[in-house]
mmCIF file of C-alpha atoms and ligand atoms in Angstrom:
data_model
loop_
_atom_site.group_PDB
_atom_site.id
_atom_site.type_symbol
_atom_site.label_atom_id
_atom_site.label_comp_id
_atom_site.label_asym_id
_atom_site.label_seq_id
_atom_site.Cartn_x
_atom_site.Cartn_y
_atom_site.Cartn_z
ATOM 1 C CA UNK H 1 86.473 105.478 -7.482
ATOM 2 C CA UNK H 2 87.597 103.614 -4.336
ATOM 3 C CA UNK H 3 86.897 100.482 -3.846
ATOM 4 C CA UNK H 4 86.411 99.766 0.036
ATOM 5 C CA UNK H 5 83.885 97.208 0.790
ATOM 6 C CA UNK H 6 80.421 99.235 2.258
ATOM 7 C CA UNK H 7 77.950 96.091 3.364
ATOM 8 C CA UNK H 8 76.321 98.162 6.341
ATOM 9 C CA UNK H 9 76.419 101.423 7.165
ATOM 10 C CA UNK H 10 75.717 102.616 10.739
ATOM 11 C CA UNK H 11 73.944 105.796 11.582
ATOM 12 C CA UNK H 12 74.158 107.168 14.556
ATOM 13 C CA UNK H 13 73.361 110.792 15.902
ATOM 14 C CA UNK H 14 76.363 112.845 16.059
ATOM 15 C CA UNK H 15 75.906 113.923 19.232
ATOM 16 C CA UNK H 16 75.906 110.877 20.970
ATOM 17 C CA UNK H 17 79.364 109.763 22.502
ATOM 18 C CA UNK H 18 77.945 106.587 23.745
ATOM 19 C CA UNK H 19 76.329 105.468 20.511
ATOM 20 C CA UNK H 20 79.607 106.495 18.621
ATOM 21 C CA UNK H 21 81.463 104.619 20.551
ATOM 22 C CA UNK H 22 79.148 101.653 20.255
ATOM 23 C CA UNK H 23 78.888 101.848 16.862
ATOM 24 C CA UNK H 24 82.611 101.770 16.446
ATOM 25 C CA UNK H 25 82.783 98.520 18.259
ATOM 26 C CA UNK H 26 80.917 96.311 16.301
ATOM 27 C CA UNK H 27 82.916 95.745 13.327
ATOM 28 C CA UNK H 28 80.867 97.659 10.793
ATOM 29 C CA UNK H 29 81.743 98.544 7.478
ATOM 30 C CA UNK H 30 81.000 102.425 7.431
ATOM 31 C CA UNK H 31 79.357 104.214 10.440
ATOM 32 C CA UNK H 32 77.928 107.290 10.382
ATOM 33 C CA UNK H 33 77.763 110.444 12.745
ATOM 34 C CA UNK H 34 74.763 112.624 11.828
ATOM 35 C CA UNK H 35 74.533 116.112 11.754
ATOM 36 C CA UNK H 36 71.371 116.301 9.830
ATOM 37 C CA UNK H 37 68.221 114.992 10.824
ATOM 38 C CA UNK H 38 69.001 113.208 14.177
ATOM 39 C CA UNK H 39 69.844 116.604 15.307
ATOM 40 C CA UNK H 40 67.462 119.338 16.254
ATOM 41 C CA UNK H 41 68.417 122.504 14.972
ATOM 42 C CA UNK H 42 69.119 123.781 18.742
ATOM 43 C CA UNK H 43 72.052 120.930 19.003
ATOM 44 C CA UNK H 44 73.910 121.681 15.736
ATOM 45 C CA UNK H 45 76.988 123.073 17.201
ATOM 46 C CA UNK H 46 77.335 120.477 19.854
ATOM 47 C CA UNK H 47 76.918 117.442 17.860
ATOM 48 C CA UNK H 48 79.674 118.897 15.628
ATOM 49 C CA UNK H 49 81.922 119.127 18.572
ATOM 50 C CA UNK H 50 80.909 115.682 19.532
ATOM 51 C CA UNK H 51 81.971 114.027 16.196
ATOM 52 C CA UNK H 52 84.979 116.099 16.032
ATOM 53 C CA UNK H 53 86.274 115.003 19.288
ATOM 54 C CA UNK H 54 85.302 111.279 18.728
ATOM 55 C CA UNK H 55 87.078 111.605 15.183
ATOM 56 C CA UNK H 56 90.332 112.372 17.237
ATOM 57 C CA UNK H 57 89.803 110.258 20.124
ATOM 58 C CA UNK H 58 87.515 107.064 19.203
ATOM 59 C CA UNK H 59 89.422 104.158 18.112
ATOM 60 C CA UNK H 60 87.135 103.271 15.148
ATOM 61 C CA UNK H 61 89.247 99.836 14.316
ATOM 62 C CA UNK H 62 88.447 99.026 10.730
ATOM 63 C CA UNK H 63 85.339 101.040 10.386
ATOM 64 C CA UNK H 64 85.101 103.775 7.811
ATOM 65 C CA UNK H 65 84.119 106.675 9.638
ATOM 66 C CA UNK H 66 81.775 109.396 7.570
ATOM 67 C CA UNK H 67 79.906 112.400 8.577
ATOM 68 C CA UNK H 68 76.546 113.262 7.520
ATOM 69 C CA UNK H 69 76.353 117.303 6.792
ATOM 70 C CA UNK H 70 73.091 119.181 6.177
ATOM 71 C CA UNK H 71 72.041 119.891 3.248
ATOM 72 C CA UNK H 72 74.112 121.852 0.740
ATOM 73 C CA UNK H 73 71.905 124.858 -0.221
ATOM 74 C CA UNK H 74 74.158 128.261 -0.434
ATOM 75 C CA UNK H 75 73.718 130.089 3.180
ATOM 76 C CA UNK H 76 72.856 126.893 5.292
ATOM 77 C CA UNK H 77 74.404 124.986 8.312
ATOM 78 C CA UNK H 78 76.712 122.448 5.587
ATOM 79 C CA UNK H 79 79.573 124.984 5.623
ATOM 80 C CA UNK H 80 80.216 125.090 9.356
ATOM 81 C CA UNK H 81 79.023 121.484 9.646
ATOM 82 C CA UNK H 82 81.986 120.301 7.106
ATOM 83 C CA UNK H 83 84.302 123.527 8.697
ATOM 84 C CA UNK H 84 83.942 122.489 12.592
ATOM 85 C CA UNK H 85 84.833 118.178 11.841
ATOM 86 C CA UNK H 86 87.385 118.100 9.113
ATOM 87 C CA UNK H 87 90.026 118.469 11.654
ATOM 88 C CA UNK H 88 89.220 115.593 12.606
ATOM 89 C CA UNK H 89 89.663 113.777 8.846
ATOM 90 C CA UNK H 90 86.952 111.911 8.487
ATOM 91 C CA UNK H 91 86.771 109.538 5.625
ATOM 92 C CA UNK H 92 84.260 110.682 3.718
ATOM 93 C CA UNK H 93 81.257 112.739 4.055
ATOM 94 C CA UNK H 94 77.477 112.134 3.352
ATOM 95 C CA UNK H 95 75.414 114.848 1.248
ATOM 96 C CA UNK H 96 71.595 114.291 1.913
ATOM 97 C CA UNK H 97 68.512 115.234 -0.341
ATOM 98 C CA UNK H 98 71.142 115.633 -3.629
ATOM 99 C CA UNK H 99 69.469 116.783 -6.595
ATOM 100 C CA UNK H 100 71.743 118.738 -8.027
ATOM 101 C CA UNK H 101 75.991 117.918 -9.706
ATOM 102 C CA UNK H 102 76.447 121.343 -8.149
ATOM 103 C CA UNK H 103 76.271 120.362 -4.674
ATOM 104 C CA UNK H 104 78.598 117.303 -4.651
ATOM 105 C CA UNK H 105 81.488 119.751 -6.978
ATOM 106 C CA UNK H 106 80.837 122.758 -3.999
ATOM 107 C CA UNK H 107 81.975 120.288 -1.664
ATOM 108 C CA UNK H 108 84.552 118.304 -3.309
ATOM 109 C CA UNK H 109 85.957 121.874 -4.057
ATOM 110 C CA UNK H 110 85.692 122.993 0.121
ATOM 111 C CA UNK H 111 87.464 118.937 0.496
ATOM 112 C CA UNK H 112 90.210 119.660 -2.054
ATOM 113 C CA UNK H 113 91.237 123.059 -0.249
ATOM 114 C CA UNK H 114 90.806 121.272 2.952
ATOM 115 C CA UNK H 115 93.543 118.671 2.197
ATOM 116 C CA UNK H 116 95.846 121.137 0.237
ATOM 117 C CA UNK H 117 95.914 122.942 3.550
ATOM 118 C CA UNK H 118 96.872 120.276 6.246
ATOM 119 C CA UNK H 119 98.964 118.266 3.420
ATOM 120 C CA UNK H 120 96.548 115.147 2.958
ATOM 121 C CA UNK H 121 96.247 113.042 0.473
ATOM 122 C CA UNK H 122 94.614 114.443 -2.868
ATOM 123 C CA UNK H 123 90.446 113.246 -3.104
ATOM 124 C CA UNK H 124 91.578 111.483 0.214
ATOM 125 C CA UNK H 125 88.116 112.370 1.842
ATOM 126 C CA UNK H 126 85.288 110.420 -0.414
ATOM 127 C CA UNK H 127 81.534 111.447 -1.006
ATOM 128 C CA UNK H 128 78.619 109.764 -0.980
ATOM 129 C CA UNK H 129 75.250 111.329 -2.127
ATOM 130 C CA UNK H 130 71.802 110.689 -0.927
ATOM 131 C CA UNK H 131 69.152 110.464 -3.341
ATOM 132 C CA UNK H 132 65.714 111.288 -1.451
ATOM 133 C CA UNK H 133 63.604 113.668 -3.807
ATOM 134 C CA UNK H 134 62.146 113.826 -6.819
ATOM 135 C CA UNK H 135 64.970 116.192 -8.183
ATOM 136 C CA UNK H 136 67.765 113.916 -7.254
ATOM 137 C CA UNK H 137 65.812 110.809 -9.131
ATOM 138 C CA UNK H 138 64.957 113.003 -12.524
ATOM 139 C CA UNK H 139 68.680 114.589 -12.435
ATOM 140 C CA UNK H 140 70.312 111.113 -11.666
ATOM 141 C CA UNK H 141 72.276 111.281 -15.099
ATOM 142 C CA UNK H 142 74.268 114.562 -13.973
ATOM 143 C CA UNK H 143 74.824 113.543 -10.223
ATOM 144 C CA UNK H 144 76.547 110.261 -10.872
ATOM 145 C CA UNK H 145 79.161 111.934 -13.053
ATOM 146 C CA UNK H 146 79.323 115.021 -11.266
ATOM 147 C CA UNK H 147 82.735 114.419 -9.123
ATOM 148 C CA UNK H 148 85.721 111.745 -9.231
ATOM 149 C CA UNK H 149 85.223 111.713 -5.439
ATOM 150 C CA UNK H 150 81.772 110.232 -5.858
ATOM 151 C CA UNK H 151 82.312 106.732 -4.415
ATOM 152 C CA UNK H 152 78.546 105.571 -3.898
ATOM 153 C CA UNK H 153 74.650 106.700 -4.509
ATOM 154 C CA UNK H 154 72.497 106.035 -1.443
ATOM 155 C CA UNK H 155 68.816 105.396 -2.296
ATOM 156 C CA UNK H 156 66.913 107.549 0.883
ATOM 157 C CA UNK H 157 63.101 105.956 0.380
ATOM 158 C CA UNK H 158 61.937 107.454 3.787
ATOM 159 C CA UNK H 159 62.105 111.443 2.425
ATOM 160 C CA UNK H 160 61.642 110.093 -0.967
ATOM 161 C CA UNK H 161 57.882 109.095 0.036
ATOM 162 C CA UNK H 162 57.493 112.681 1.537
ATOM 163 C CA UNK H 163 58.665 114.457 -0.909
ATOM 164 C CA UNK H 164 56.483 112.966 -4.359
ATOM 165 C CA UNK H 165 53.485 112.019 -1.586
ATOM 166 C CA UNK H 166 54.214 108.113 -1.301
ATOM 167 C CA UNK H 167 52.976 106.382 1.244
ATOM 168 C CA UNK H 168 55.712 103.695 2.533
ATOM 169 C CA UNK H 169 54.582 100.121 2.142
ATOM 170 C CA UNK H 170 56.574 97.349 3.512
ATOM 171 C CA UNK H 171 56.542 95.759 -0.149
ATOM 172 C CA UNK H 172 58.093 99.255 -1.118
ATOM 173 C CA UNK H 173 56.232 99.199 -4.438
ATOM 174 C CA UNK H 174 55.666 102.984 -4.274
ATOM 175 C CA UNK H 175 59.665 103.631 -4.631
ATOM 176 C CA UNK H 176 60.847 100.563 -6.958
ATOM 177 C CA UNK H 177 61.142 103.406 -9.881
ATOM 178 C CA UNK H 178 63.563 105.396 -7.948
ATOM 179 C CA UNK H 179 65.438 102.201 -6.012
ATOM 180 C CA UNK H 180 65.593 100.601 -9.519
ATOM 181 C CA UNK H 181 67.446 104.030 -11.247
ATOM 182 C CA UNK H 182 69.603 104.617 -8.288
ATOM 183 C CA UNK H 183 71.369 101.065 -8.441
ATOM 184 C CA UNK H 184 71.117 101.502 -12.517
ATOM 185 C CA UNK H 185 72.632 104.849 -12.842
ATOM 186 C CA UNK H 186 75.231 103.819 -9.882
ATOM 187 C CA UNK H 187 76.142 100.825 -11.468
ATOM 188 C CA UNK H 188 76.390 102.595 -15.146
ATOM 189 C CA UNK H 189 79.217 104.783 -13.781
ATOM 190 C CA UNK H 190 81.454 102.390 -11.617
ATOM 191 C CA UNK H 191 79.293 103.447 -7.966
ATOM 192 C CA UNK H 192 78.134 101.782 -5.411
ATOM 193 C CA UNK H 193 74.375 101.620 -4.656
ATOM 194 C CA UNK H 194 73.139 101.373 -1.017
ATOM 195 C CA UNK H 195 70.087 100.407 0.041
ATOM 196 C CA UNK H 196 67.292 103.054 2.168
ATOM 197 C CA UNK H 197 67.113 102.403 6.298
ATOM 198 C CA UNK H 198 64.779 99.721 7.278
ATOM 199 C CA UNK H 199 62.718 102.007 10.016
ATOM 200 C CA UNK H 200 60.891 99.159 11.765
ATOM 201 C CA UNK H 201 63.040 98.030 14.903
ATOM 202 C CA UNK H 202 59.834 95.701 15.994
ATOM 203 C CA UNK H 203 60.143 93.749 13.491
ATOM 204 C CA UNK H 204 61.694 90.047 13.139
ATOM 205 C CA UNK H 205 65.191 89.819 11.696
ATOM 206 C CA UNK H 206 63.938 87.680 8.736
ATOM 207 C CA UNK H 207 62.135 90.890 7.556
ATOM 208 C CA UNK H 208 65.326 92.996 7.254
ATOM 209 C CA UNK H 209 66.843 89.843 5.668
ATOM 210 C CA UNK H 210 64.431 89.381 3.136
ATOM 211 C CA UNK H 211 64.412 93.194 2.175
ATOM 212 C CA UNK H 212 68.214 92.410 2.314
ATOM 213 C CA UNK H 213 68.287 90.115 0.085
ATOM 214 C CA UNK H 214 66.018 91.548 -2.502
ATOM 215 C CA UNK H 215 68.498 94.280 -2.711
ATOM 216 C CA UNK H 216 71.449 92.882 -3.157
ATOM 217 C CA UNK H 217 69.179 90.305 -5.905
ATOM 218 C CA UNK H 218 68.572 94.029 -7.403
ATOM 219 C CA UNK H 219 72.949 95.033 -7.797
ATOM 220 C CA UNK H 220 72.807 96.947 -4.692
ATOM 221 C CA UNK H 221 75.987 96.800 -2.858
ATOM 222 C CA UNK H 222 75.060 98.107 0.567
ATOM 223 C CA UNK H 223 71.930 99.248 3.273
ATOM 224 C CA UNK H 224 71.871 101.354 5.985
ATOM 225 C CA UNK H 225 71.393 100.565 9.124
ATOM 226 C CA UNK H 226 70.047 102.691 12.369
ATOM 227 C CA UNK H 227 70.671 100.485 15.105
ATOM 228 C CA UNK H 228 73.275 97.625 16.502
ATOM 229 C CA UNK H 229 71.201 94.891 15.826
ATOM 230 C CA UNK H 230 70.762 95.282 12.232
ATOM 231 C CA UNK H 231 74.472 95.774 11.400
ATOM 232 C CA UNK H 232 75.248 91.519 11.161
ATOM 233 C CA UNK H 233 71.918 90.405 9.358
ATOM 234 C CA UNK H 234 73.343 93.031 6.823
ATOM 235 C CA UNK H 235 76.548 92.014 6.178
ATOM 236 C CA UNK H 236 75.571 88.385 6.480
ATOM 237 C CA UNK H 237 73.412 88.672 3.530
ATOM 238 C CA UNK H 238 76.252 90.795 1.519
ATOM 239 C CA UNK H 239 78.745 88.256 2.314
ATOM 240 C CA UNK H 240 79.075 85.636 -0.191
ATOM 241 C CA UNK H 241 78.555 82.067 1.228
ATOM 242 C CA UNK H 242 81.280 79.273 0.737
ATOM 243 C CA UNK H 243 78.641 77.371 -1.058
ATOM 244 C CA UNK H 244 78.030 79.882 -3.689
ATOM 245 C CA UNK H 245 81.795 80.523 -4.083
ATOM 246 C CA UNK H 246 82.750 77.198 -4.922
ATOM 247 C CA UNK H 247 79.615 77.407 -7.940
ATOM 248 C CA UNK H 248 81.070 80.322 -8.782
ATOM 249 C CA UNK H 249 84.796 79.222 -9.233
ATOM 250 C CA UNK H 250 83.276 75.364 -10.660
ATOM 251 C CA UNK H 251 80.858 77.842 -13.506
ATOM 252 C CA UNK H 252 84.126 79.463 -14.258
ATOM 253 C CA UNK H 253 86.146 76.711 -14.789
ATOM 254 C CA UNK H 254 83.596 74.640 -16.730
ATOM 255 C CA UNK H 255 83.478 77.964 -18.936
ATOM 256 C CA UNK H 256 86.902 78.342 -19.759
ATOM 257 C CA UNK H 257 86.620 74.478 -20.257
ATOM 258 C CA UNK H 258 84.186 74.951 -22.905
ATOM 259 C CA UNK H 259 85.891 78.194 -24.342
ATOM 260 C CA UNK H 260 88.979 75.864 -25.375
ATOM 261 C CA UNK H 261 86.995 73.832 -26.652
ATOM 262 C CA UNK H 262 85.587 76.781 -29.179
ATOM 263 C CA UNK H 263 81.829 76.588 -27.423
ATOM 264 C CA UNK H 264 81.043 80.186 -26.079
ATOM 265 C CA UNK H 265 77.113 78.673 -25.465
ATOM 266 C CA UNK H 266 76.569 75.277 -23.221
ATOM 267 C CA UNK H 267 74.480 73.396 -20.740
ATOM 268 C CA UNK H 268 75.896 73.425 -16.923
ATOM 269 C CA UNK H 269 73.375 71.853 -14.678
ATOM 270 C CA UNK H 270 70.390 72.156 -16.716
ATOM 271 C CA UNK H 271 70.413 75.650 -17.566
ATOM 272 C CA UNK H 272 72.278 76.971 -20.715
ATOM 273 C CA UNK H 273 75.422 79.372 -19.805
ATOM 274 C CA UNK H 274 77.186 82.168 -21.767
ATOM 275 C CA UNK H 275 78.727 85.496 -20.947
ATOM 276 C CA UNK H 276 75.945 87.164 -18.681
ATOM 277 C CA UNK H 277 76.768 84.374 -16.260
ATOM 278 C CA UNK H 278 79.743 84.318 -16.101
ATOM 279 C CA UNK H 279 80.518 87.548 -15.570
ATOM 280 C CA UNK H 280 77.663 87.563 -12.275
ATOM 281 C CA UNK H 281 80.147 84.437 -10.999
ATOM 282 C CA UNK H 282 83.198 86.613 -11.562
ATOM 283 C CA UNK H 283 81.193 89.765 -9.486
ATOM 284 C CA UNK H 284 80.388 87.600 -6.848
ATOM 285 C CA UNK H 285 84.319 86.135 -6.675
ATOM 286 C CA UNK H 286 85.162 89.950 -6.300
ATOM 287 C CA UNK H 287 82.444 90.330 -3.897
ATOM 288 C CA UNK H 288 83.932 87.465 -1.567
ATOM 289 C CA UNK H 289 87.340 88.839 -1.993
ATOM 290 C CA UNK H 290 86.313 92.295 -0.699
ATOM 291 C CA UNK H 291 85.288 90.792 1.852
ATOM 292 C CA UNK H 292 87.835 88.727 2.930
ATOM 293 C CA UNK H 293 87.419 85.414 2.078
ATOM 294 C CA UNK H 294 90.010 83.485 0.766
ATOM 295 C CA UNK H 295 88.526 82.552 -2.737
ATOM 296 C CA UNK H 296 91.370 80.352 -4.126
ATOM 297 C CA UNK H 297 91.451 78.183 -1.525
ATOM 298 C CA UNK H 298 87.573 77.432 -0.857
HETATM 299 N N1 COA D 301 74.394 103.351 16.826
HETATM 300 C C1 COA D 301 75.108 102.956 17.901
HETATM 301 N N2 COA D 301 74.546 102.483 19.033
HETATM 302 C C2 COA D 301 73.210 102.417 19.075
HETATM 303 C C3 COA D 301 72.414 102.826 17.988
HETATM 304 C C4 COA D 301 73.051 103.308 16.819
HETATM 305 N N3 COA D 301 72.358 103.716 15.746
HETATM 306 N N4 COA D 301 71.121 102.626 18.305
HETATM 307 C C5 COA D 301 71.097 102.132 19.535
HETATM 308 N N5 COA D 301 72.351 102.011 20.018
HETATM 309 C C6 COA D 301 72.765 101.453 21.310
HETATM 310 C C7 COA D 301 72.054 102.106 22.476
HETATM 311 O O1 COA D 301 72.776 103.222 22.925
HETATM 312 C C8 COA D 301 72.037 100.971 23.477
HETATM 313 O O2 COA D 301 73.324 100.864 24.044
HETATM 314 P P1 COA D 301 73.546 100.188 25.504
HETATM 315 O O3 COA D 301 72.959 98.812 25.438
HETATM 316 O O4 COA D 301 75.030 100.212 25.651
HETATM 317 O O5 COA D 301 72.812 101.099 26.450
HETATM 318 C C9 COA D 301 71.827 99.737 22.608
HETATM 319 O O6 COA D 301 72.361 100.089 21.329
HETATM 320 C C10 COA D 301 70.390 99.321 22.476
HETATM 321 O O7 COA D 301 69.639 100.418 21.992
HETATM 322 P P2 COA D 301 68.056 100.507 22.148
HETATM 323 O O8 COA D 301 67.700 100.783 23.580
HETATM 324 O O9 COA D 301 67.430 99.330 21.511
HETATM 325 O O10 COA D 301 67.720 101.759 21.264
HETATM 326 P P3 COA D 301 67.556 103.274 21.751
HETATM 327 O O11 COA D 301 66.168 103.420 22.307
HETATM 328 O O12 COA D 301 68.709 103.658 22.608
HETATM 329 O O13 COA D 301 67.655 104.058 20.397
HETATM 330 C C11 COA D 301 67.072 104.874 18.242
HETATM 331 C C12 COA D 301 66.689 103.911 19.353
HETATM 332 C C13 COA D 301 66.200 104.665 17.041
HETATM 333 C C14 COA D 301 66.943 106.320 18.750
HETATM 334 C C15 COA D 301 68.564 104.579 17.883
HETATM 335 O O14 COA D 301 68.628 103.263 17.394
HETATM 336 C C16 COA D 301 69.227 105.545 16.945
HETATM 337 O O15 COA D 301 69.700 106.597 17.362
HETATM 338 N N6 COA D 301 69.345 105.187 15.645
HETATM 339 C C17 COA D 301 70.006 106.009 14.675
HETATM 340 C C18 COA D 301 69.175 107.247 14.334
HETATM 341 C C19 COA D 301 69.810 108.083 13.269
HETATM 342 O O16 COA D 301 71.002 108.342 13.270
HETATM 343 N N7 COA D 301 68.984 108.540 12.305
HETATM 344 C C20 COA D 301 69.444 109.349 11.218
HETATM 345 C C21 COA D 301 69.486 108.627 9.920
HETATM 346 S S1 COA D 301 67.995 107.850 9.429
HETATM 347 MG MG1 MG D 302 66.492 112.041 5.830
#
């Protein structure tokens, strides 16, 4: 697995230049071209030009830049999607509606041919799989070990609802099953999780902040994002303050503290401590060193 810090992830239609080249300029994480559903099916070969010339002439900065293919179902557009922009060597692509370990191994195995070919790096070009049906949450156990290029699970609540017949609810009540055993199963197996799109652009940024937050509360590492103005309430909220650092780093020390003293169990500001704690301080450290923060000297 690779390691690469994913707060927000941009999406953008792959056949816009100008929202490509916005998108690279904002200092996002990931960002996204689409070739699935942001395209109609009468634009398919010109949005994959369009991301294949801004892979080669875009400067991106430190933005991972992914491609979204259609679905992989034998026969459909996928191949030529994946055929007409790895020229342009992306850094990973993004497999929608995944239900089966079969899909992400077809690709990896096109992506492994790919690189032998034009001499790149070995698993080089990283996957990350959508999870928006009822298949894809029921065979969760086979997708998240179904490739070593398998960096994250994305949770997709938006085709989720349409395929079992939800009805989205801000609350999101109707999908905690499947948001709960995407970040489980991820987690289980060493992935990252990210979080479904947040659809309503009307809304106040505290909303997106609070669903945000209750995210990341739940071990997700990530959320998409579908326009500009979501990307830094995102990555705020992933990005560890200096405040909860320096608890973090004073919980460690006070542990180790105790630990030489032969106490594994103790009291620390009114609330008893052991392992489970501990190790959320030491994720968090990791978190804020991800993403750049200096830890040691906070
Ligand atoms: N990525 C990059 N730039 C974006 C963007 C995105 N996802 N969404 C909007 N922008 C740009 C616009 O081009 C505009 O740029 P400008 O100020 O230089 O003209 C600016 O941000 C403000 O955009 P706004 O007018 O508020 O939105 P819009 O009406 O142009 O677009 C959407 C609205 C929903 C169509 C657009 O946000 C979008 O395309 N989102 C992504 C859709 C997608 O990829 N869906 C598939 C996965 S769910
Ligand atoms: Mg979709």
């Amino acid at each position: 697995m690779n390691s690469r810090i994913r707060r927000a992830l941009l999406f953008m239609p792959g056949d816009s230049r100008k929202k490509i080249e916005k998108g690279a300029s904002l200092g996002v994480d990931s960002i996204i071209m689409d070739l699935e559903d942001a395209i109609a099916f009468s634009g398919k070969e010109a949005a994959r030009q369009c991301t294949l010339q801004a892979l080669r002439e875009v400067d991106f900065g430190r933005s991972e830049r992914l491609v979204r293919l259609n679905q992989v179902i034998p026969g459909w557009l996928y191949a030529d999607d994946l055929a007409a922009t790895i020229d342009g060597q992306p850094d990973g692509y993004v497999l929608p509606k995944v239900e089966d370990p079969a899909q992400v191994q077809h690709v990896a195995d096109l992506l492994a041919e790919a690189e032998d070919a034009r001499g790149w790096p070995h698993e080089s070009i990283r996957l990350l799989a959508i999870i928006e049906t009822g298949k894809g949450v029921v065979n969760l156990r086979e997708i998240v070990t179904s490739h070593p290029r398998l960096d994250a699970l994305i949770f997709g609540a938006e085709d989720l609802a349409g395929d079992i017949g939800a009805q989205r609810t801000r609350a999101g009540w109707e999908v905690f099953y499947a948001r709960s055993a995407v970040v489980t199963y991820a987690k289980a197996f060493g992935l990252q999780a990210i979080d479904t799109v947040f659809v309503d652009l009307t809304a106040p940024d505290e909303a997106l902040i609070e669903e945000t937050q209750l995210i990341l509360n739940m071990g997700y590492t990530g959320k998409l994002a579908i326009h500009p103005r979501q990307v830094g309430p995102i990555q705020q909220v992933f990005t560890p303050r200096i405040d909860e650092v320096r608890a973090a780093r004073q919980l460690i020390a006070a542990h180790e503290a105790h630990q030489d003293s032969g106490l594994g169990v103790f009291e620390y500001q009114g609330k008893m401590v052991d392992m489970p704690m501990i190790r959320s301080a030491l994720i968090l450290l990791a978190r804020a060193r991800a993403c750049g923060l200096d830890v040691d000297a906070l």
